[in-house]
CSV table of C-alpha atoms in Angstrom, one decimal:
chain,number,residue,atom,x,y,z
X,264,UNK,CA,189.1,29.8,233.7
X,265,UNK,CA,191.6,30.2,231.0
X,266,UNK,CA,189.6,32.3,228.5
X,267,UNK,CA,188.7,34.6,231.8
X,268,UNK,CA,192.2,35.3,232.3
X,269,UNK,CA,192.8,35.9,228.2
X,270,UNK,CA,189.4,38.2,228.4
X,271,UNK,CA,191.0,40.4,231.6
X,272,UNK,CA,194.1,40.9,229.5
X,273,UNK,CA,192.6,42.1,226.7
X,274,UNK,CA,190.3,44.6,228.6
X,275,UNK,CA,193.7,45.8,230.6
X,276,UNK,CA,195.3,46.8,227.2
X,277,UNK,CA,192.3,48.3,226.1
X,278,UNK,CA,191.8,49.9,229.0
X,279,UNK,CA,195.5,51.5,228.8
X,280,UNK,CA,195.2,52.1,225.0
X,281,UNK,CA,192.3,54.0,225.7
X,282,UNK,CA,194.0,56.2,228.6
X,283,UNK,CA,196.9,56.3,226.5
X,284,UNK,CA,194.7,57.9,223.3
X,285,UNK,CA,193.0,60.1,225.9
X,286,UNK,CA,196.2,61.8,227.7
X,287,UNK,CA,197.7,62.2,224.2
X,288,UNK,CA,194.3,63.7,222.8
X,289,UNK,CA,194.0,66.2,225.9
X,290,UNK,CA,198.2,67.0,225.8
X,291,UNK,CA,197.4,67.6,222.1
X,292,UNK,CA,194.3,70.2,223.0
X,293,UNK,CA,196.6,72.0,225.4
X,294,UNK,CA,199.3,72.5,223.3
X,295,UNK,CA,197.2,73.7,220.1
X,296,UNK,CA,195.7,76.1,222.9
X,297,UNK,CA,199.7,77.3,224.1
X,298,UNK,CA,200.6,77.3,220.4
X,299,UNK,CA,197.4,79.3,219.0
X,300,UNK,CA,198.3,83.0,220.1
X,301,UNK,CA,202.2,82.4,218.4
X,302,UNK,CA,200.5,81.2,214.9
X,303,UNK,CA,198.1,84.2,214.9
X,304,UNK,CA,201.5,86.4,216.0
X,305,UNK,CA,203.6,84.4,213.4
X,306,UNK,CA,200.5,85.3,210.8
X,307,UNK,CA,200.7,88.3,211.5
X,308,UNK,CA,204.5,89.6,211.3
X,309,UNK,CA,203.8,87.9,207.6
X,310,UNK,CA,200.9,90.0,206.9
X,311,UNK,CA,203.2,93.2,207.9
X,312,UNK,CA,206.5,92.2,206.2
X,313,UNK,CA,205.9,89.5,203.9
X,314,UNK,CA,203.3,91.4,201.5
């Protein structure tokens, strides 16, 4: 019974580690998507003033 209860534990913090990576992953995606339009802005105000 004892190794049951070790096994469960285990697959709870893999379970969270895995929602954890997942949320982070998909937080990550969204704020490359947010940040995308002000690098290709930031790129180009260098283009035009930083030649």
């Amino acid at each position: 019974m004892n190794w049951l209860l070790s096994f469960l534990d285990h697959m709870f913090m893999v379970i969270i580690l895995v929602i954890f990576v997942g949320t982070l992953i998909s937080f990550a995606k969204t704020l490359n998507r947010i940040y995308k339009p002000f690098e290709t802005l930031h790129q180009e105000l260098q283009n035009k003033y930083f030649k």
